[in-house]
Short mmCIF file of C-alpha atoms in Angstrom, two decimals:
data_model
loop_
_atom_site.label_atom_id
_atom_site.label_comp_id
_atom_site.label_asym_id
_atom_site.label_seq_id
_atom_site.Cartn_x
_atom_site.Cartn_y
_atom_site.Cartn_z
CA MET A 197 -2.56 0.97 -13.32
CA LEU A 198 -2.15 -2.35 -11.58
CA PRO A 199 -3.64 -5.40 -13.28
CA LYS A 200 -7.03 -6.32 -12.05
CA ALA A 201 -5.55 -9.69 -10.40
CA ALA A 202 -2.97 -7.54 -8.56
CA ARG A 203 -5.70 -5.27 -6.80
CA ILE A 204 -7.71 -5.93 -3.62
CA ARG A 205 -11.26 -4.87 -4.19
CA LEU A 206 -13.51 -6.65 -2.07
CA THR A 207 -14.45 -5.54 1.37
CA ARG A 208 -14.12 -9.27 2.58
CA ASP A 209 -10.49 -9.12 1.49
CA PHE A 210 -9.66 -5.72 3.12
CA GLU A 211 -11.25 -7.20 6.44
CA ARG A 212 -9.08 -10.67 6.10
CA VAL A 213 -6.01 -8.26 5.89
CA PHE A 214 -7.11 -6.28 8.90
CA SER A 215 -8.06 -8.98 10.90
CA ALA A 216 -4.64 -10.67 10.75
CA ARG A 217 -3.27 -7.60 12.83
CA ARG A 218 0.13 -7.65 11.20
CA SER A 219 1.05 -3.88 10.27
CA LEU A 220 3.65 -1.49 10.48
CA SER A 221 4.06 2.33 10.11
CA GLY A 222 6.22 4.73 8.54
CA ARG A 223 5.86 8.71 8.57
CA PHE A 224 3.60 8.90 5.81
CA VAL A 225 2.08 5.36 5.43
CA ARG A 226 0.72 2.36 7.31
CA MET A 227 0.82 -1.09 5.86
CA ALA A 228 -1.12 -4.04 6.96
CA PHE A 229 -0.43 -7.31 5.19
CA VAL A 230 -1.14 -11.13 5.28
CA PRO A 231 0.01 -14.02 3.38
CA ALA A 232 -1.85 -14.23 -0.08
CA ILE A 233 -4.40 -17.00 -0.67
CA GLY A 234 -3.54 -17.16 -4.27
CA SER A 235 -0.11 -17.27 -6.17
CA GLN A 236 0.00 -13.49 -6.77
CA SER A 237 0.60 -10.63 -4.28
CA ARG A 238 -2.30 -7.96 -4.29
CA LEU A 239 -2.39 -4.37 -3.29
CA GLY A 240 -5.01 -2.47 -1.71
CA ILE A 241 -4.96 1.52 -1.01
CA ILE A 242 -6.86 3.56 1.14
CA THR A 243 -6.79 7.30 1.43
CA SER A 244 -9.41 8.63 3.45
CA THR A 245 -10.87 12.26 3.93
CA LYS A 246 -8.80 12.51 6.90
CA VAL A 247 -5.85 12.69 4.67
CA SER A 248 -7.31 15.59 2.64
CA LYS A 249 -10.77 16.86 1.78
CA LYS A 250 -9.92 17.15 -1.62
CA ALA A 251 -10.22 14.34 -4.04
CA THR A 252 -7.22 15.39 -6.29
CA VAL A 253 -5.06 15.20 -3.57
CA ARG A 254 -6.20 11.62 -2.38
CA ASN A 255 -6.09 10.51 -5.95
CA ARG A 256 -2.47 11.74 -6.45
CA LEU A 257 -1.32 9.86 -3.37
CA ARG A 258 -2.94 6.71 -4.59
CA ARG A 259 -1.10 7.00 -8.20
CA ARG A 260 2.10 7.63 -6.07
CA VAL A 261 1.47 4.37 -4.17
CA ARG A 262 0.87 2.58 -7.33
CA SER A 263 4.02 3.93 -9.22
CA ILE A 264 6.02 2.83 -6.30
CA MET A 265 4.53 -0.51 -5.67
CA GLY A 266 3.68 -1.38 -9.13
CA PRO A 267 7.13 -2.72 -10.33
CA THR A 268 7.90 -4.30 -7.07
CA LEU A 269 4.59 -6.36 -6.38
CA PRO A 270 5.28 -9.20 -8.70
CA LEU A 271 8.83 -9.64 -6.99
CA LEU A 272 7.36 -10.31 -3.53
CA ARG A 273 7.90 -14.12 -2.39
CA PRO A 274 6.00 -15.35 -0.67
CA PRO A 275 3.31 -13.49 -2.17
CA ILE A 276 1.26 -11.38 0.18
CA ASP A 277 -2.05 -9.31 0.20
CA MET A 278 -1.17 -5.70 1.42
CA VAL A 279 -3.23 -2.67 2.28
CA VAL A 280 -1.32 0.76 2.11
CA MET A 281 -3.13 3.36 4.25
CA CYS A 282 -1.74 7.10 3.68
CA GLN A 283 -1.48 9.27 6.72
CA PRO A 284 -2.43 12.78 6.65
CA ALA A 285 1.42 14.11 6.58
CA ALA A 286 1.58 12.40 3.23
CA ALA A 287 -0.78 15.11 1.45
CA THR A 288 2.16 17.53 1.71
CA ALA A 289 5.14 15.42 1.42
CA PRO A 290 7.43 15.48 -1.40
CA PHE A 291 7.51 12.39 -3.76
CA LYS A 292 11.09 11.55 -2.97
CA ASP A 293 10.23 11.47 0.91
CA PHE A 294 6.88 9.48 0.25
CA GLU A 295 8.72 7.12 -2.09
CA SER A 296 11.54 6.47 0.73
CA ASP A 297 9.09 6.21 3.51
CA VAL A 298 7.05 3.38 1.50
CA ARG A 299 10.42 1.47 0.42
CA ALA A 300 11.30 1.53 3.69
CA CYS A 301 8.30 -0.01 5.20
CA LEU A 302 8.33 -2.48 2.30
CA HIS A 303 12.05 -3.44 3.37
CA ARG A 304 10.94 -4.25 6.81
CA ILE A 305 8.60 -6.76 5.52
CA PHE A 306 10.80 -8.13 2.74
CA PRO A 307 14.55 -7.31 3.65
CA ASN A 308 15.79 -8.84 0.46
CA ILE A 309 13.53 -6.59 -1.90
CA VAL A 310 14.25 -3.01 -2.61
#
C-alpha cells in the first residue's frame, strides 16, 4: 500500500496530469506525468472496465502497479505526479512482462532510475 501522501486521489489532480499532455505508452500501460506541486512524487492508477469486466482482475493490476512503483516512487527526482493507465492486454500478461513494460516506460521518463 502506498502512503496517503504518495497517492493521487482527487479528480482535479487527475485532470491536472491529463491536461499537461505529456504521456508515453508501452504494451501494457500508458503513463501521463507532470511535475509535482509538492516535494514528493505521487501516483494514480486507472484500470477501467475496458481492461476487464472482472473487478478481481482490475484490482490485481492495481496491486501489480503499486508493487512495482512503490519502492521506486520516493527515488524520483525531480518529483512528478504520474498516472498509470492499464491497457486491455495487461489483463492476461505475465507479471514479468508487465513489470518490464512498466520499468521501460519509467526508464524513458527517468533514464537514471531503474
